[in-house]
mmCIF file of C-alpha atoms in Angstrom:
data_model
loop_
_atom_site.group_PDB
_atom_site.id
_atom_site.type_symbol
_atom_site.label_atom_id
_atom_site.label_comp_id
_atom_site.label_asym_id
_atom_site.label_seq_id
_atom_site.Cartn_x
_atom_site.Cartn_y
_atom_site.Cartn_z
ATOM 1 C CA MET M 1 11.605 1.068 10.632
ATOM 2 C CA ASP M 2 9.486 2.435 13.505
ATOM 3 C CA ARG M 3 8.386 5.308 11.291
ATOM 4 C CA LEU M 4 7.301 2.782 8.657
ATOM 5 C CA ARG M 5 5.308 0.763 11.207
ATOM 6 C CA ASN M 6 3.568 3.902 12.462
ATOM 7 C CA LEU M 7 2.642 5.022 8.950
ATOM 8 C CA ALA M 8 1.546 1.519 7.917
ATOM 9 C CA SER M 9 -0.901 1.224 10.787
ATOM 10 C CA GLN M 10 -2.504 4.666 10.569
ATOM 11 C CA LYS M 11 -5.397 3.434 8.401
ATOM 12 C CA ALA M 12 -6.938 0.110 7.350
ATOM 13 C CA VAL M 13 -5.167 0.362 3.960
ATOM 14 C CA VAL M 14 -1.878 2.164 3.444
ATOM 15 C CA ILE M 15 -0.087 2.413 0.118
ATOM 16 C CA PHE M 16 3.447 3.692 -0.306
ATOM 17 C CA ALA M 17 3.867 5.008 -3.817
ATOM 18 C CA LYS M 18 5.639 7.492 -6.046
ATOM 19 C CA ARG M 19 3.742 10.020 -8.092
ATOM 20 C CA SER M 20 5.771 9.127 -11.191
ATOM 21 C CA CYS M 21 4.909 5.398 -10.950
ATOM 22 C CA TYR M 22 2.040 4.314 -13.222
ATOM 23 C CA ILE M 23 1.771 0.923 -11.508
ATOM 24 C CA CYS M 24 1.299 2.729 -8.191
ATOM 25 C CA HIS M 25 -1.541 4.699 -9.736
ATOM 26 C CA SER M 26 -3.153 1.476 -11.007
ATOM 27 C CA ILE M 27 -2.978 -0.143 -7.559
ATOM 28 C CA GLN M 28 -4.478 2.956 -5.942
ATOM 29 C CA THR M 29 -7.295 2.917 -8.495
ATOM 30 C CA LEU M 30 -8.007 -0.745 -7.755
ATOM 31 C CA PHE M 31 -8.484 0.000 -4.059
ATOM 32 C CA TYR M 32 -10.740 2.979 -4.787
ATOM 33 C CA GLU M 33 -12.834 0.829 -7.145
ATOM 34 C CA LEU M 34 -13.208 -1.790 -4.403
ATOM 35 C CA GLY M 35 -14.573 0.941 -2.135
ATOM 36 C CA ALA M 36 -11.545 1.433 0.104
ATOM 37 C CA SER M 37 -10.084 4.805 0.949
ATOM 38 C CA PRO M 38 -6.387 4.122 1.467
ATOM 39 C CA ALA M 39 -3.818 6.438 2.991
ATOM 40 C CA ILE M 40 -1.372 7.216 0.199
ATOM 41 C CA HIS M 41 2.213 8.173 0.995
ATOM 42 C CA GLU M 42 4.000 9.471 -2.074
ATOM 43 C CA LEU M 43 7.625 8.969 -1.192
ATOM 44 C CA ASP M 44 8.907 11.321 -3.875
ATOM 45 C CA HIS M 45 6.917 14.171 -2.283
ATOM 46 C CA GLU M 46 7.461 13.552 1.436
ATOM 47 C CA ALA M 47 10.281 14.914 3.554
ATOM 48 C CA ASN M 48 11.177 11.492 4.968
ATOM 49 C CA GLY M 49 10.534 9.649 1.693
ATOM 50 C CA ARG M 50 14.065 8.308 1.305
ATOM 51 C CA GLU M 51 14.060 6.954 4.842
ATOM 52 C CA VAL M 52 10.762 5.141 4.262
ATOM 53 C CA ASP M 53 12.016 3.921 0.865
ATOM 54 C CA ARG M 54 15.050 2.312 2.554
ATOM 55 C CA ALA M 55 12.831 0.724 5.211
ATOM 56 C CA LEU M 56 10.579 -0.760 2.507
ATOM 57 C CA LYS M 57 13.607 -2.179 0.705
ATOM 58 C CA SER M 58 14.744 -3.779 3.960
ATOM 59 C CA LEU M 59 11.354 -5.561 4.066
ATOM 60 C CA GLY M 60 12.171 -7.069 0.683
ATOM 61 C CA CYS M 61 10.289 -4.639 -1.531
ATOM 62 C CA ASN M 62 12.185 -4.438 -4.793
ATOM 63 C CA PRO M 63 11.168 -2.093 -6.298
ATOM 64 C CA SER M 64 10.139 -0.335 -3.119
ATOM 65 C CA VAL M 65 6.815 0.915 -4.512
ATOM 66 C CA PRO M 66 4.001 0.243 -4.608
ATOM 67 C CA ALA M 67 4.034 -1.305 -1.152
ATOM 68 C CA VAL M 68 0.642 -2.158 0.332
ATOM 69 C CA PHE M 69 -0.307 -2.696 3.969
ATOM 70 C CA ILE M 70 -3.748 -3.897 5.031
ATOM 71 C CA GLY M 71 -4.653 -3.866 8.698
ATOM 72 C CA GLY M 72 -1.060 -2.904 9.499
ATOM 73 C CA LYS M 73 0.270 -6.056 7.824
ATOM 74 C CA PHE M 74 2.592 -5.921 4.847
ATOM 75 C CA ILE M 75 0.763 -7.486 1.882
ATOM 76 C CA GLY M 76 3.335 -6.916 -0.818
ATOM 77 C CA SER M 77 3.813 -5.161 -4.107
ATOM 78 C CA ALA M 78 1.642 -4.808 -7.192
ATOM 79 C CA LYS M 79 1.993 -8.449 -8.270
ATOM 80 C CA ASP M 80 0.957 -9.654 -4.808
ATOM 81 C CA VAL M 81 -2.077 -7.359 -4.715
ATOM 82 C CA ILE M 82 -3.157 -8.381 -8.218
ATOM 83 C CA SER M 83 -2.779 -12.070 -7.324
ATOM 84 C CA LEU M 84 -4.941 -11.592 -4.227
ATOM 85 C CA HIS M 85 -7.532 -9.731 -6.280
ATOM 86 C CA VAL M 86 -7.658 -12.371 -9.023
ATOM 87 C CA ASN M 87 -7.988 -15.135 -6.408
ATOM 88 C CA GLY M 88 -10.818 -13.260 -4.706
ATOM 89 C CA ASP M 89 -8.912 -12.906 -1.430
ATOM 90 C CA LEU M 90 -8.266 -9.154 -1.539
ATOM 91 C CA LYS M 91 -11.890 -8.152 -0.977
ATOM 92 C CA GLN M 92 -12.166 -10.393 2.082
ATOM 93 C CA MET M 93 -8.937 -8.947 3.485
ATOM 94 C CA LEU M 94 -10.402 -5.466 3.097
ATOM 95 C CA ILE M 95 -13.611 -6.533 4.843
ATOM 96 C CA ASP M 96 -11.657 -8.142 7.697
ATOM 97 C CA ALA M 97 -9.575 -4.967 8.123
ATOM 98 C CA LYS M 98 -12.793 -2.893 8.094
ATOM 99 C CA ALA M 99 -11.575 -0.980 5.037
ATOM 100 C CA ILE M 100 -14.844 -1.757 3.250
ATOM 101 C CA TRP M 101 -18.302 -2.866 4.351
ATOM 102 C CA LEU M 102 -20.810 -4.971 2.499
#
């Protein structure tokens, strides 16, 4: 869990994903289109990927990816991110975390 916390706070936006997950790719694209440059951790291509995957599941992520952290805070999975985006809250969260500037 400490490893997860360290990774999640290394940048304003951190996304845990798997290269084979098309929803992960869509979430990453959304953040790039909003002007953010997230840290992407592809669990299926990292040495400690299984450990991080278990830690994400212990947070309640099911499935474990995509898992999004903004400003070191766990935001949720794809459905949570999309809901925040549709409501207009995601952009403000990115501004507050200094992930984007306007």
